Short mmCIF file of C-alpha atoms in Angstrom, two decimals:
data_model
loop_
_atom_site.label_atom_id
_atom_site.label_comp_id
_atom_site.label_asym_id
_atom_site.label_seq_id
_atom_site.Cartn_x
_atom_site.Cartn_y
_atom_site.Cartn_z
CA MET A 176 -0.12 0.06 -0.04
CA LYS A 177 2.58 2.32 1.06
CA ALA A 178 4.25 1.97 -2.47
CA VAL A 179 1.42 2.73 -4.21
CA LEU A 180 1.01 5.78 -2.38
CA ARG A 181 4.61 6.74 -3.21
CA ILE A 182 4.08 5.90 -6.87
CA MET A 183 0.87 8.13 -6.53
CA MET A 184 2.87 11.18 -5.10
CA VAL A 185 5.58 10.89 -7.68
CA ILE A 186 2.80 11.09 -10.75
CA ILE A 187 1.22 14.04 -9.41
CA ILE A 188 4.63 15.97 -8.19
CA VAL A 189 5.27 15.07 -11.98
CA PHE A 190 2.22 16.48 -13.17
CA LEU A 191 2.27 19.87 -11.23
CA ILE A 192 5.96 20.39 -12.53
CA GLY A 193 5.01 19.61 -15.93
CA PHE A 194 1.74 22.00 -14.90
CA TYR A 195 3.57 25.03 -13.77
CA SER A 196 6.85 24.88 -16.10
CA GLY A 197 5.08 24.23 -19.73
CA PRO A 198 3.89 26.83 -21.79
CA SER A 199 0.66 28.97 -21.25
CA VAL A 200 -1.68 30.20 -24.19
CA GLN A 201 -3.82 33.46 -23.83
CA GLU A 202 -6.28 33.94 -26.00
CA ASN A 203 -8.66 36.91 -26.31
CA ASP A 204 -11.77 38.14 -27.91
CA VAL A 205 -11.55 38.97 -32.00
CA LEU A 206 -11.56 42.42 -32.79
CA GLU A 207 -13.51 43.27 -36.41
CA ASN A 208 -12.42 46.04 -38.41
CA ASP A 209 -15.21 45.71 -41.15
CA ILE A 210 -13.30 48.11 -43.71
CA GLY A 211 -13.78 46.12 -46.35
CA ASP A 212 -17.73 46.83 -46.05
CA LEU A 213 -18.40 50.67 -45.50
CA PRO A 214 -18.72 52.71 -48.46
CA ARG A 215 -22.95 52.08 -48.84
CA LYS A 216 -23.84 53.83 -52.43
CA GLU A 217 -27.14 54.95 -52.40
CA GLU A 218 -28.47 55.49 -55.79
CA ASN A 219 -31.99 56.93 -55.17
CA THR A 220 -31.08 58.97 -52.34
CA ASN A 221 -30.41 62.43 -52.64
CA ALA A 222 -26.92 63.92 -51.83
CA PRO A 223 -26.94 65.60 -48.43
CA ASN A 224 -27.82 69.39 -49.06
CA GLU A 225 -25.65 70.59 -46.33
CA ILE A 226 -21.84 70.14 -45.27
CA SER A 227 -21.26 69.13 -41.73
CA ASN A 228 -20.92 72.07 -39.54
CA THR A 229 -17.24 73.14 -39.04
CA VAL A 230 -15.58 75.28 -36.45
CA MET A 231 -12.82 77.16 -37.68
CA ARG A 232 -9.40 75.89 -38.35
CA PRO A 233 -6.94 75.86 -36.00
CA LYS A 234 -3.98 78.77 -36.20
CA SER A 235 -1.05 76.87 -34.86
CA GLY A 236 0.10 73.66 -34.27
CA LEU A 237 0.76 70.55 -36.67
CA SER A 238 -2.93 70.64 -38.75
CA VAL A 239 -1.58 74.27 -40.04
CA PHE A 240 0.76 72.35 -42.27
CA VAL A 241 -2.30 70.24 -44.19
CA GLY A 242 -2.18 71.76 -47.73
CA GLU A 243 0.65 73.16 -47.48
CA SER A 244 4.40 72.20 -49.18
CA VAL A 245 6.75 69.60 -47.84
CA GLU A 246 9.42 72.49 -48.08
CA SER A 247 7.49 74.49 -45.50
CA PHE A 248 7.08 71.64 -42.91
CA LYS A 249 10.75 70.71 -43.39
CA ALA A 250 11.64 74.31 -42.96
CA HIS A 251 9.72 74.36 -39.52
CA TRP A 252 10.51 70.92 -38.24
CA GLY A 253 13.49 69.62 -40.06
CA GLU A 254 14.53 66.67 -42.02
CA PRO A 255 12.82 63.64 -41.07
CA ASP A 256 14.52 60.65 -39.90
CA ARG A 257 13.49 58.31 -42.75
CA VAL A 258 10.93 58.75 -45.60
CA ASP A 259 8.70 55.57 -45.84
CA PRO A 260 6.45 54.84 -48.77
CA GLY A 261 2.51 54.10 -48.17
CA HIS A 262 -0.88 53.52 -49.52
CA TYR A 263 -2.87 55.59 -51.42
CA GLU A 264 -0.04 57.10 -53.59
CA LEU A 265 1.22 58.80 -50.19
CA ASP A 266 5.11 59.21 -48.77
CA TRP A 267 5.34 59.19 -44.68
CA LEU A 268 7.95 61.52 -43.29
CA ILE A 269 8.75 59.87 -40.22
CA TYR A 270 9.94 62.00 -37.14
CA ASN A 271 10.67 59.35 -33.91
CA ARG A 272 11.83 61.77 -30.95
CA GLY A 273 10.92 58.90 -28.25
CA ALA A 274 9.06 59.67 -25.56
CA GLU A 275 8.92 63.49 -26.49
CA GLY A 276 6.62 62.29 -29.44
CA TYR A 277 6.13 60.77 -33.01
CA MET A 278 5.28 62.29 -35.98
CA GLN A 279 3.82 60.55 -39.32
CA ILE A 280 3.37 63.17 -42.32
CA ALA A 281 1.63 62.04 -45.32
CA ILE A 282 2.96 63.77 -48.71
CA LYS A 283 1.37 63.32 -51.76
CA ASP A 284 2.60 65.20 -54.50
CA SER A 285 5.17 67.69 -52.62
CA VAL A 286 2.24 68.47 -50.33
CA VAL A 287 1.03 67.59 -46.89
CA SER A 288 -1.92 65.46 -47.18
CA ALA A 289 -2.48 64.24 -43.31
CA ALA A 290 -0.31 64.13 -40.24
CA PHE A 291 -0.44 61.52 -37.27
CA ALA A 292 1.03 62.52 -33.90
CA LEU A 293 1.78 60.16 -30.90
CA GLY A 294 3.27 62.09 -27.98
CA GLU A 295 2.50 64.63 -25.41
CA ASP A 296 5.29 67.05 -26.81
CA VAL A 297 4.00 67.78 -30.20
CA ASP A 298 1.62 70.46 -30.61
CA VAL A 299 -1.85 69.03 -32.19
CA SER A 300 -4.07 71.98 -31.49
CA PRO A 301 -6.77 72.92 -30.60
CA PHE A 302 -6.31 69.46 -28.93
CA TYR A 303 -3.54 67.73 -26.89
CA ILE A 304 -2.46 64.47 -26.45
CA GLY A 305 -3.61 62.88 -22.94
CA GLN A 306 -6.95 65.39 -23.06
CA SER A 307 -9.86 63.54 -21.30
CA ILE A 308 -12.85 62.37 -24.03
CA ASP A 309 -14.99 64.49 -21.62
CA GLU A 310 -13.11 67.44 -21.93
CA ILE A 311 -13.26 66.77 -26.10
CA TYR A 312 -17.23 66.81 -25.87
CA ARG A 313 -17.51 69.76 -23.14
CA PHE A 314 -15.98 72.20 -25.77
CA THR A 315 -16.25 70.47 -29.33
CA ILE A 316 -19.30 70.01 -31.64
CA ILE A 317 -19.32 66.39 -32.08
CA SER A 318 -21.53 64.35 -34.81
CA SER A 319 -22.35 61.28 -35.85
CA GLU A 320 -22.90 61.95 -39.38
CA ILE A 321 -19.84 64.07 -41.21
CA VAL A 322 -20.65 65.14 -45.13
CA VAL A 323 -17.70 66.15 -47.41
CA GLU A 324 -17.71 67.85 -50.42
CA ASP A 325 -15.17 67.54 -53.35
CA ASP A 326 -15.28 68.35 -57.23
CA ASN A 327 -16.47 64.74 -57.21
CA GLY A 328 -19.14 64.24 -55.16
CA VAL A 329 -20.71 64.62 -51.49
CA TYR A 330 -19.97 62.06 -49.38
CA GLN A 331 -21.42 61.45 -45.50
CA PHE A 332 -19.07 59.42 -43.23
CA GLU A 333 -21.32 57.84 -40.30
CA LEU A 334 -19.57 57.11 -37.03
CA SER A 335 -21.06 53.90 -35.33
CA GLU A 336 -21.50 54.03 -31.35
CA GLU A 337 -18.00 52.67 -30.92
CA ASP A 338 -16.84 55.46 -33.14
CA LEU A 339 -17.81 58.11 -30.94
CA HIS A 340 -16.14 56.64 -28.00
CA SER A 341 -12.93 55.35 -29.72
CA ARG A 342 -12.52 57.25 -33.22
CA LEU A 343 -13.90 60.99 -33.22
CA LEU A 344 -14.05 62.70 -36.41
CA VAL A 345 -13.98 66.58 -36.42
CA PRO A 346 -14.27 69.26 -38.74
CA PHE A 347 -11.77 72.14 -39.42
CA GLY A 348 -13.03 73.78 -42.52
CA ASP A 349 -11.22 71.44 -45.36
CA ILE A 350 -9.47 69.60 -42.52
CA PHE A 351 -10.41 66.71 -40.52
CA ALA A 352 -9.15 65.67 -36.91
CA GLN A 353 -9.42 61.77 -36.31
CA LEU A 354 -9.07 61.66 -32.78
CA PHE A 355 -7.91 58.10 -31.47
CA ILE A 356 -9.25 57.51 -28.13
CA ASP A 357 -7.15 55.14 -25.20
CA GLN A 358 -10.52 53.58 -24.20
CA PHE A 359 -8.65 52.24 -21.17
CA THR A 360 -7.98 56.15 -19.89
CA GLY A 361 -10.50 57.79 -21.46
CA THR A 362 -7.85 59.89 -23.48
CA ILE A 363 -6.55 61.04 -26.30
CA LEU A 364 -3.62 58.43 -27.44
CA GLY A 365 -2.83 60.19 -31.49
CA VAL A 366 -4.22 62.75 -33.73
CA HIS A 367 -4.87 62.34 -36.98
CA TYR A 368 -5.12 65.51 -39.47
CA MET A 369 -6.48 64.80 -42.56
CA GLY A 370 -7.54 66.84 -46.04
CA LYS A 371 -10.81 66.04 -47.80
CA GLU A 372 -8.69 63.86 -50.39
CA ALA A 373 -6.95 61.54 -47.69
CA LEU A 374 -9.98 61.17 -45.74
CA ILE A 375 -12.54 60.35 -49.07
CA SER A 376 -9.32 57.80 -50.13
CA GLN A 377 -9.38 56.16 -47.18
CA ARG A 378 -12.94 55.95 -45.86
CA PRO A 379 -12.13 54.78 -42.03
CA TYR A 380 -15.65 55.20 -41.51
CA GLU A 381 -18.78 53.90 -42.93
CA LEU A 382 -19.55 55.79 -46.09
CA VAL A 383 -22.89 56.98 -47.75
CA TYR A 384 -22.49 58.27 -51.48
CA PRO A 385 -24.96 59.23 -54.40
CA GLY A 386 -22.08 58.87 -56.94
CA ASP A 387 -19.00 57.30 -57.62
CA LEU A 388 -16.16 56.95 -55.41
CA PRO A 389 -12.69 57.64 -56.60
CA GLN A 390 -10.63 54.57 -57.33
CA ILE A 391 -7.92 53.41 -55.04
CA PRO A 392 -4.82 53.34 -57.06
CA HIS A 393 -2.75 50.29 -57.51
CA ILE A 394 -0.17 49.37 -55.50
CA GLU A 395 3.21 48.36 -57.04
CA ASN A 396 5.52 48.64 -53.91
CA GLN A 397 3.45 46.19 -51.60
CA ARG A 398 6.62 45.07 -50.05
CA ALA A 399 8.19 47.80 -49.74
CA ILE A 400 5.00 49.31 -47.85
CA ASP A 401 4.70 46.23 -45.71
CA ALA A 402 8.45 46.73 -44.16
CA ALA A 403 7.52 50.52 -43.68
CA ASN A 404 4.65 49.69 -41.48
CA GLU A 405 6.80 47.02 -39.75
CA ASN A 406 9.32 49.84 -38.79
CA GLN A 407 6.38 52.10 -37.45
CA LEU A 408 4.45 49.59 -35.01
CA PHE A 409 8.20 49.08 -33.71
CA ASP A 410 8.61 52.86 -33.37
CA MET A 411 5.26 53.52 -32.02
CA THR A 412 5.72 50.64 -29.44
CA ASN A 413 8.43 51.83 -27.92
CA VAL A 414 7.10 55.34 -28.10
CA ILE A 415 4.01 54.35 -25.94
CA ARG A 416 6.31 51.73 -23.83
CA MET A 417 8.79 54.56 -22.92
CA GLN A 418 5.81 57.27 -22.21
CA ARG A 419 4.41 54.82 -19.96
CA ASP A 420 7.78 54.34 -18.21
CA VAL A 421 8.09 50.21 -19.52
CA GLU A 422 11.63 49.76 -21.01
CA SER A 423 12.08 49.60 -24.47
CA LEU A 424 12.63 47.09 -26.89
CA GLU A 425 15.30 45.99 -29.21
CA TRP A 426 14.26 44.75 -32.76
CA GLU A 427 15.27 41.27 -33.44
CA GLU A 428 15.01 40.48 -36.92
CA GLU A 429 15.32 36.25 -36.56
CA VAL A 430 12.11 36.76 -34.45
CA ALA A 431 11.05 39.34 -37.05
CA GLN A 432 11.11 36.87 -39.94
CA VAL A 433 8.83 34.46 -38.13
CA ALA A 434 6.64 37.01 -37.60
CA ARG A 435 6.72 38.19 -41.43
CA GLY A 436 6.29 34.47 -42.66
CA HIS A 437 3.37 34.12 -40.07
CA SER A 438 1.52 37.10 -42.02
CA LYS A 439 2.29 35.36 -45.17
CA ASN A 440 0.83 32.30 -44.16
CA MET A 441 -2.40 33.80 -42.75
CA HIS A 442 -2.84 35.77 -46.11
CA GLU A 443 -1.90 33.03 -48.77
CA GLU A 444 -3.98 30.79 -46.88
CA GLU A 445 -7.00 32.68 -46.02
CA PHE A 446 -7.06 32.26 -42.29
CA PHE A 447 -6.77 34.55 -39.40
CA SER A 448 -5.86 32.98 -36.36
CA ASN A 449 -2.19 32.73 -33.57
CA GLU A 450 -2.39 29.07 -34.90
CA SER A 451 -1.37 28.08 -38.57
CA PRO A 452 -3.24 24.79 -40.33
CA THR A 453 -0.07 24.50 -41.76
CA GLU A 454 3.15 25.89 -39.45
CA GLY A 455 1.27 25.09 -36.03
CA THR A 456 1.87 27.56 -33.07
CA LEU A 457 3.75 30.33 -32.33
CA ALA A 458 6.05 27.66 -30.48
CA ASP A 459 6.30 25.41 -33.25
CA ARG A 460 7.39 28.17 -35.34
CA LEU A 461 9.74 29.55 -32.96
CA GLU A 462 11.32 26.03 -32.49
CA GLU A 463 13.03 26.29 -35.38
CA THR A 464 14.88 29.56 -35.09
CA GLU A 465 16.49 27.48 -32.01
CA ARG A 466 16.27 30.67 -29.93
CA SER A 467 16.31 30.33 -26.40
CA TYR A 468 13.75 32.36 -24.56
CA GLN A 469 11.92 32.85 -21.31
CA GLU A 470 8.48 34.39 -22.69
CA VAL A 471 7.11 35.20 -25.79
CA ALA A 472 3.57 36.77 -27.26
CA GLU A 473 1.92 37.50 -30.17
CA ASN A 474 -0.56 40.34 -31.47
CA ILE A 475 -1.82 39.86 -34.89
CA ALA A 476 -4.05 42.24 -36.52
CA THR A 477 -5.98 42.40 -40.28
CA ASN A 478 -7.37 44.74 -42.70
CA TYR A 479 -6.03 48.42 -41.32
CA SER A 480 -4.83 50.80 -43.97
CA HIS A 481 -2.00 51.95 -41.94
CA ALA A 482 -0.04 51.53 -38.91
CA PRO A 483 -1.22 54.19 -36.07
CA ALA A 484 -4.72 52.39 -36.75
CA VAL A 485 -3.29 49.20 -35.88
CA ILE A 486 -1.60 50.56 -32.96
CA HIS A 487 -4.67 52.18 -31.67
CA ALA A 488 -6.78 48.73 -31.92
CA TRP A 489 -4.05 46.88 -30.19
CA MET A 490 -4.13 49.74 -27.45
CA ASN A 491 -8.05 49.51 -27.07
CA SER A 492 -8.03 45.58 -26.70
CA PRO A 493 -7.36 44.55 -23.35
CA GLY A 494 -4.97 41.17 -23.88
CA HIS A 495 -3.05 42.88 -26.92
CA ARG A 496 -2.60 46.00 -24.81
CA LYS A 497 -1.19 43.79 -21.82
CA THR A 498 1.26 42.45 -24.09
CA LEU A 499 2.16 45.85 -25.75
CA LEU A 500 2.55 47.32 -22.26
CA GLN A 501 4.08 44.61 -20.50
CA ASP A 502 7.20 44.89 -18.79
CA GLY A 503 10.26 42.20 -18.73
CA PHE A 504 9.94 42.05 -22.84
CA THR A 505 13.92 42.41 -24.30
CA HIS A 506 13.02 42.09 -28.00
CA LEU A 507 10.14 42.27 -30.68
CA GLY A 508 10.45 41.21 -33.97
CA ILE A 509 7.16 42.63 -36.27
CA GLY A 510 6.29 41.00 -39.69
CA VAL A 511 3.70 42.50 -41.96
CA TYR A 512 2.20 41.09 -45.42
CA ASN A 513 -0.27 42.69 -47.25
CA LEU A 514 -3.07 43.70 -44.44
CA TYR A 515 -2.02 41.22 -41.97
CA PHE A 516 0.30 42.30 -39.13
CA THR A 517 2.15 40.17 -36.56
CA GLN A 518 3.91 41.21 -33.64
CA ASP A 519 6.23 39.00 -31.67
CA PHE A 520 7.98 39.81 -28.60
CA ILE A 521 10.31 37.92 -26.50
CA LYS A 522 11.86 37.78 -23.29
CA GLN A 523 15.57 36.60 -23.65
CA LYS A 524 16.79 34.19 -21.73
CA GLN A 525 20.36 34.41 -20.20
CA ASN A 526 21.26 30.98 -20.71
CA ASN A 527 19.98 27.79 -22.75
CA ASP A 528 17.49 26.79 -20.58
CA ARG A 529 14.41 25.38 -22.37
CA ARG A 530 11.58 27.78 -23.05
CA GLU A 531 9.18 28.30 -20.36
CA THR A 532 5.86 30.44 -21.41
CA ILE A 533 4.40 31.28 -24.73
CA GLU A 534 1.37 34.16 -25.08
CA GLN A 535 -0.81 34.42 -27.77
CA ASN A 536 -3.46 36.79 -27.97
CA ALA A 537 -6.47 36.71 -30.38
CA PRO A 538 -6.79 37.97 -33.22
CA THR A 539 -7.63 42.25 -34.33
CA HIS A 540 -9.17 42.61 -37.69
#
C-alpha cells in the first residue's frame, strides 16, 4: 500500500511540475475592422444638401501644415529620420523623438496630405495628447454624421456608437481631425489630421455616397510598404512603452522573420489566427529558430490601412494592450504582409534553459 501511495505522489509531483513549467496560451476575443464593407452607395437618395458644421481651422500646431508644401513643413520641423512609402500613393515623413513624440507626415505631390502625431510634446491644437474625452465633448461639436464635398461629389461619413467613444472625427473647414481615443484611460492617444482627399481615399468610417468613389490606385511596391509598416509599428510600440515608463525593446530580425512568415501564411492560406493550419502554433514556428527564450507573446491584426490604426486597435484590446505594455520583454520582431500584421515579443534568456512561457493574443481585424 505504501508503495502505491509513493507512486501516486510521484505521478502528482511530475504532473504539477509539467503544469507550472509548461507553456501557457492566452487568447482574447476577436476585434473586427470591417473596412471592406464600409462604403454604401445610395442610388436613389438625394445627396445631403448641407455640409457638416465646422469650427474655425486652428491657427497653430501640426494641422496648419496640411495642404502646405513639404518644403514649408521641413523648414519648420527639419529633415525627417526617414521617408517611408505608403498606400494611396503617399510618402510618409517619419519623425521619431522617443518619449517626447512621434509624427508621420503624409506627402502626395509634394504637399502635406495628412499628419499623425503620438506624444505629449507635439502641438496638435486645438487638442492635446492625453486630453480627456469628456473635455472634448464639452468644448467640441461632435456629430455622428460628417458630410464632405469635393469636385467629384458629396460624401456622408457615419460614425457608429463605438466610433463616438474611440475614433472621433471633427471637421475644421477643409481639414478633419481623427481623434484616436485610449478607451482604458478615456484620453487622446493620437491625432490624425487629414485633408479631404486623404479622408475620402482612406474611408475610415461607414460611407454613404450618391455618385462614384475615387478609385484606389494600384499598388506596385507592396513589399516596401510592408517593411515601412513594420518599422512604424516598432517605433510606435517603443514610444508608447517609454511614455509609460516601460523599458523599450530591441529589434530582433530572426523573430521578425517568424512574424513575417506568419503574416504571409495567413494571407496566402486565407485564415486569421495565432495558430496556422500548416505551420502550427507560435511555439512551433519559433522552434525552428533554435532561439532560447523565457517568455514570448504575439499580437496579430488585419484589414487596417496604416500602422497608427493598428496600434490604436491593439491599445484598445485588453489582451493586446497587456502584451504591448508588458514589462520584462527584451526584444520584438514584427512582420507585415499586405494587410496582415504580426508582433512577436520575446523575453530573452540569459542561458540555454528550455523555453517556458508562450502567450498568444486573439486576432484583431
